Amino acid sequence: MSTKTDTVAKKGYDVEEIRAQFPILKELVHGKPLVYFDNAATSQKPRRVIKAESAYYATINANVHRGVHTLSTKATEAQEAARETARAQINAKHAHEVIFTSGTTASINLAATSLGQLLLKKGDEVVISGMEHHSNIVPWQLACERHSAVLKVIPITDSGEWDLKQVPFSERTRILAISHVSNTLGTINPVKKLIAQAKKKGIVTVVDGAQAAPHLRIDVQDLGADLYAFSGHKAYGPTGTGVLYGREELLERMPPWQGGGEMIETVTLGKSTWAKLPFKFEAGTPHIAGIIGLGEAIRWMQDYDLGAMAAHERALLEYATKELLAIEGLRIIGTAKEKVGVISFVIDGVHHYDLGTLLDQQGIAVRTGHHCTQPLMDRFGVSGTTRASFACFNTIDEVDALVAGVTKGAKMLR
Amino acid sequence: MTTTMNIAQAQQEVVEEFALFSDWQDRYEHLIELGKDLPLIAPEHKVDDNLVRGCQSRVWLNAELKNKLVHFTADSDAMITKGIVALLVRVYNDRTPQEILGASTDFIDRIGLREHLSPNRSNGLSAMIDQMKRYALAYSAK
Ligand SMILES: Cc1ncc(COP(=O)(O)O)c(C=O)c1O
């Protein structure tokens, strides 16, 4: 037992102190302590984030950018402070390159609709990869349909990585839309390398960073991404919040997605002119409380050091991989060298849905099914997997509980 | 024999049977065992048209009218789901369409399974019962 915990403790990481900040970890499920391994679906929230959101409602609730009154000013300042926090976190050049959305899905729909209108002509091509989440597939299918463009796909290798020898770039490729980290496999993709190739060909690049934001230091300038999307709720922030980063020069050229209040400069019944960035893309009253919570979540991650969290999660991943592989008939889907703390697996003769149910009875929350990546399931010839995904607050003891739970479940089912 | 009981009695029998189990493991092991006794659907009926919509795992359900009684056969690729279908088939099998249509479905709540099932699965459960009733309705019109 001590050797297991030592590998983590050596790095000076106090997981108990971190756990104490997540109120939900004290909950019981079916009378058992909650073991939460569904962080890739949504992470749990530290008390500071919950407090920041409710403090907005309790003390400064007012609409932003609209009133001369004190509360409106305070709310506006708090929201714009969150924008600056998000800018710094991803190293964007300007705060107005950070557009608040309701999440990655909304960010990508904005990107696909607006970029489609700006760039796609009949016969043009959009390249995605075979491991994309449906949120980074369907918006592009819709855009392609609207503009009679064609969707092309980077194939996936047996280890769950892009096959870089078969990237289908052509003269007609206009857009590359790819995930930074796979939600199903955990693979950390070589986005910087592929973006560099795309840039040489004048292709506009869009990155789905939903699974990178909770685990990796993101530097949009270093990556060279034109657009970068992520959700707040997967990175210790509130649900219903997200970001679309965009390079200023590109955002200036992109047409607005949704029309409404906040996003206009002047409106006549004949024609309207658009507000400046980022408001051109933020029609309507934003999720102010959530955005403030998102800012707090980012500050919280900064205080606790994303690098130390990543090292802790890496130790959990290595330990869990080794222990799970010792279970007879268990196969891990996604064996790339570079991974975040996500393990998808299948067991011979055991349906993932049954296993998920039996784990739940033991207080262990995992995700089962296709994880919104049906094309990827087809690629691996499975109908679904069981997925455990780790966060900074998970422990080696919890991994032991998972392994024991899976062993017990599999025994009942076989 | 279940066939000599009416639906309400068969439901009561299931409720009493499940009341014997105090812990989740026994309850689920029993369910998995029940699945093994399910009257299996014939290969020619195990087709997409017979898939029950609303289930996360795949469930095939077929019905035929034999001597004025609705005869169900089914299968699932997941064992717990199969156990639940088996339970439903045991209660509703070989009944007249009228009896099936008139039966209450609250026994699922009474066996304490719903609270042990995720909302997804209990939606699937409702979908299975709805599908059985739809078959019964179709046959009652004949
Ligand atoms: C890789 C990836 N992309 C996009 C999404 C969609 O994110 P959201 O549901 O927050 O819009 C998810 C979430 O499941 C994801 O994992």
PDB file of N, CA and C in Angstrom, chain A residues 368-408:
ATOM      1  N   THR A 368     -20.581   4.333 -19.657  1.00  0.00           N
ATOM      2  CA  THR A 368     -20.617   3.176 -20.550  1.00  0.00           C
ATOM      3  C   THR A 368     -21.300   3.567 -21.846  1.00  0.00           C
ATOM      4  N   GLY A 369     -20.943   2.899 -22.930  1.00  0.00           N
ATOM      5  CA  GLY A 369     -21.589   3.161 -24.214  1.00  0.00           C
ATOM      6  C   GLY A 369     -20.596   3.628 -25.251  1.00  0.00           C
ATOM      7  N   HIS A 370     -21.081   4.447 -26.173  1.00  0.00           N
ATOM      8  CA  HIS A 370     -20.208   4.858 -27.293  1.00  0.00           C
ATOM      9  C   HIS A 370     -19.539   6.205 -27.044  1.00  0.00           C
ATOM     10  N   HIS A 371     -19.883   6.877 -25.944  1.00  0.00           N
ATOM     11  CA  HIS A 371     -19.248   8.143 -25.563  1.00  0.00           C
ATOM     12  C   HIS A 371     -19.347   9.201 -26.659  1.00  0.00           C
ATOM     13  N   CYS A 372     -20.459   9.193 -27.380  1.00  0.00           N
ATOM     14  CA  CYS A 372     -20.655  10.164 -28.479  1.00  0.00           C
ATOM     15  C   CYS A 372     -19.560  10.081 -29.525  1.00  0.00           C
ATOM     16  N   THR A 373     -18.983   8.890 -29.692  1.00  0.00           N
ATOM     17  CA  THR A 373     -17.980   8.688 -30.755  1.00  0.00           C
ATOM     18  C   THR A 373     -18.308   7.390 -31.490  1.00  0.00           C
ATOM     19  N   GLN A 374     -19.463   7.335 -32.115  1.00  0.00           N
ATOM     20  CA  GLN A 374     -19.863   6.097 -32.787  1.00  0.00           C
ATOM     21  C   GLN A 374     -18.913   5.681 -33.911  1.00  0.00           C
ATOM     22  N   PRO A 375     -18.446   6.629 -34.751  1.00  0.00           N
ATOM     23  CA  PRO A 375     -17.498   6.191 -35.798  1.00  0.00           C
ATOM     24  C   PRO A 375     -16.252   5.524 -35.209  1.00  0.00           C
ATOM     25  N   LEU A 376     -15.812   6.004 -34.053  1.00  0.00           N
ATOM     26  CA  LEU A 376     -14.621   5.417 -33.420  1.00  0.00           C
ATOM     27  C   LEU A 376     -14.922   4.003 -32.907  1.00  0.00           C
ATOM     28  N   MET A 377     -16.140   3.798 -32.377  1.00  0.00           N
ATOM     29  CA  MET A 377     -16.543   2.458 -31.929  1.00  0.00           C
ATOM     30  C   MET A 377     -16.530   1.504 -33.122  1.00  0.00           C
ATOM     31  N   ASP A 378     -17.055   1.968 -34.258  1.00  0.00           N
ATOM     32  CA  ASP A 378     -17.054   1.146 -35.472  1.00  0.00           C
ATOM     33  C   ASP A 378     -15.622   0.801 -35.879  1.00  0.00           C
ATOM     34  N   ARG A 379     -14.734   1.787 -35.762  1.00  0.00           N
ATOM     35  CA  ARG A 379     -13.329   1.568 -36.133  1.00  0.00           C
ATOM     36  C   ARG A 379     -12.728   0.427 -35.321  1.00  0.00           C
ATOM     37  N   PHE A 380     -13.100   0.356 -34.029  1.00  0.00           N
ATOM     38  CA  PHE A 380     -12.538  -0.687 -33.174  1.00  0.00           C
ATOM     39  C   PHE A 380     -13.428  -1.929 -33.104  1.00  0.00           C
ATOM     40  N   GLY A 381     -14.542  -1.893 -33.831  1.00  0.00           N
ATOM     41  CA  GLY A 381     -15.414  -3.058 -33.891  1.00  0.00           C
ATOM     42  C   GLY A 381     -16.074  -3.403 -32.564  1.00  0.00           C
ATOM     43  N   VAL A 382     -16.384  -2.388 -31.757  1.00  0.00           N
ATOM     44  CA  VAL A 382     -17.078  -2.639 -30.487  1.00  0.00           C
ATOM     45  C   VAL A 382     -18.355  -1.798 -30.458  1.00  0.00           C
ATOM     46  N   SER A 383     -19.363  -2.257 -29.681  1.00  0.00           N
ATOM     47  CA  SER A 383     -20.606  -1.486 -29.618  1.00  0.00           C
ATOM     48  C   SER A 383     -20.496  -0.396 -28.563  1.00  0.00           C
ATOM     49  N   GLY A 384     -19.539  -0.553 -27.671  1.00  0.00           N
ATOM     50  CA  GLY A 384     -19.343   0.453 -26.633  1.00  0.00           C
ATOM     51  C   GLY A 384     -18.224  -0.006 -25.723  1.00  0.00           C
ATOM     52  N   THR A 385     -17.844   0.860 -24.787  1.00  0.00           N
ATOM     53  CA  THR A 385     -16.818   0.488 -23.814  1.00  0.00           C
ATOM     54  C   THR A 385     -17.264   0.951 -22.433  1.00  0.00           C
ATOM     55  N   THR A 386     -16.520   0.512 -21.427  1.00  0.00           N
ATOM     56  CA  THR A 386     -16.645   1.095 -20.098  1.00  0.00           C
ATOM     57  C   THR A 386     -15.480   2.060 -19.968  1.00  0.00           C
ATOM     58  N   ARG A 387     -15.762   3.282 -19.509  1.00  0.00           N
ATOM     59  CA  ARG A 387     -14.695   4.289 -19.456  1.00  0.00           C
ATOM     60  C   ARG A 387     -14.559   4.857 -18.053  1.00  0.00           C
ATOM     61  N   ALA A 388     -13.333   4.790 -17.529  1.00  0.00           N
ATOM     62  CA  ALA A 388     -13.031   5.471 -16.271  1.00  0.00           C
ATOM     63  C   ALA A 388     -12.179   6.683 -16.623  1.00  0.00           C
ATOM     64  N   SER A 389     -12.551   7.850 -16.114  1.00  0.00           N
ATOM     65  CA  SER A 389     -11.763   9.056 -16.415  1.00  0.00           C
ATOM     66  C   SER A 389     -11.440   9.777 -15.115  1.00  0.00           C
ATOM     67  N   PHE A 390     -10.178  10.129 -14.943  1.00  0.00           N
ATOM     68  CA  PHE A 390      -9.672  10.619 -13.662  1.00  0.00           C
ATOM     69  C   PHE A 390      -9.592  12.139 -13.594  1.00  0.00           C
ATOM     70  N   ALA A 391      -9.676  12.618 -12.368  1.00  0.00           N
ATOM     71  CA  ALA A 391      -9.484  14.044 -12.112  1.00  0.00           C
ATOM     72  C   ALA A 391      -8.478  14.186 -10.976  1.00  0.00           C
ATOM     73  N   CYS A 392      -8.169  15.443 -10.660  1.00  0.00           N
ATOM     74  CA  CYS A 392      -7.126  15.729  -9.665  1.00  0.00           C
ATOM     75  C   CYS A 392      -7.470  15.186  -8.276  1.00  0.00           C
ATOM     76  N   PHE A 393      -8.777  14.949  -8.016  1.00  0.00           N
ATOM     77  CA  PHE A 393      -9.172  14.545  -6.665  1.00  0.00           C
ATOM     78  C   PHE A 393      -9.267  13.032  -6.484  1.00  0.00           C
ATOM     79  N   ASN A 394      -9.032  12.274  -7.535  1.00  0.00           N
ATOM     80  CA  ASN A 394      -9.123  10.816  -7.407  1.00  0.00           C
ATOM     81  C   ASN A 394      -7.876  10.251  -6.734  1.00  0.00           C
ATOM     82  N   THR A 395      -8.040   9.052  -6.150  1.00  0.00           N
ATOM     83  CA  THR A 395      -6.936   8.473  -5.383  1.00  0.00           C
ATOM     84  C   THR A 395      -6.621   7.054  -5.848  1.00  0.00           C
ATOM     85  N   ILE A 396      -5.456   6.593  -5.422  1.00  0.00           N
ATOM     86  CA  ILE A 396      -5.040   5.217  -5.701  1.00  0.00           C
ATOM     87  C   ILE A 396      -6.019   4.231  -5.056  1.00  0.00           C
ATOM     88  N   ASP A 397      -6.502   4.560  -3.862  1.00  0.00           N
ATOM     89  CA  ASP A 397      -7.476   3.684  -3.199  1.00  0.00           C
ATOM     90  C   ASP A 397      -8.744   3.552  -4.041  1.00  0.00           C
ATOM     91  N   GLU A 398      -9.137   4.626  -4.661  1.00  0.00           N
ATOM     92  CA  GLU A 398     -10.325   4.576  -5.523  1.00  0.00           C
ATOM     93  C   GLU A 398     -10.071   3.687  -6.739  1.00  0.00           C
ATOM     94  N   VAL A 399      -8.863   3.744  -7.271  1.00  0.00           N
ATOM     95  CA  VAL A 399      -8.531   2.853  -8.384  1.00  0.00           C
ATOM     96  C   VAL A 399      -8.626   1.397  -7.915  1.00  0.00           C
ATOM     97  N   ASP A 400      -8.142   1.140  -6.699  1.00  0.00           N
ATOM     98  CA  ASP A 400      -8.269  -0.214  -6.138  1.00  0.00           C
ATOM     99  C   ASP A 400      -9.742  -0.628  -6.058  1.00  0.00           C
ATOM    100  N   ALA A 401     -10.597   0.314  -5.652  1.00  0.00           N
ATOM    101  CA  ALA A 401     -12.034   0.017  -5.556  1.00  0.00           C
ATOM    102  C   ALA A 401     -12.600  -0.299  -6.937  1.00  0.00           C
ATOM    103  N   LEU A 402     -12.143   0.440  -7.944  1.00  0.00           N
ATOM    104  CA  LEU A 402     -12.602   0.192  -9.312  1.00  0.00           C
ATOM    105  C   LEU A 402     -12.193  -1.205  -9.776  1.00  0.00           C
ATOM    106  N   VAL A 403     -10.938  -1.533  -9.552  1.00  0.00           N
ATOM    107  CA  VAL A 403     -10.431  -2.824 -10.012  1.00  0.00           C
ATOM    108  C   VAL A 403     -11.187  -3.960  -9.304  1.00  0.00           C
ATOM    109  N   ALA A 404     -11.408  -3.796  -8.004  1.00  0.00           N
ATOM    110  CA  ALA A 404     -12.163  -4.812  -7.260  1.00  0.00           C
ATOM    111  C   ALA A 404     -13.599  -4.887  -7.773  1.00  0.00           C
ATOM    112  N   GLY A 405     -14.175  -3.734  -8.062  1.00  0.00           N
ATOM    113  CA  GLY A 405     -15.560  -3.675  -8.551  1.00  0.00           C
ATOM    114  C   GLY A 405     -15.705  -4.326  -9.911  1.00  0.00           C
ATOM    115  N   VAL A 406     -14.753  -4.074 -10.790  1.00  0.00           N
ATOM    116  CA  VAL A 406     -14.797  -4.662 -12.129  1.00  0.00           C
ATOM    117  C   VAL A 406     -14.630  -6.171 -12.023  1.00  0.00           C
ATOM    118  N   THR A 407     -13.696  -6.597 -11.172  1.00  0.00           N
ATOM    119  CA  THR A 407     -13.462  -8.028 -10.996  1.00  0.00           C
ATOM    120  C   THR A 407     -14.733  -8.722 -10.505  1.00  0.00           C
ATOM    121  N   LYS A 408     -15.373  -8.118  -9.527  1.00  0.00           N
ATOM    122  CA  LYS A 408     -16.595  -8.683  -8.962  1.00  0.00           C
ATOM    123  C   LYS A 408     -17.724  -8.704 -10.002  1.00  0.00           C
TER     124      LYS A 408
END
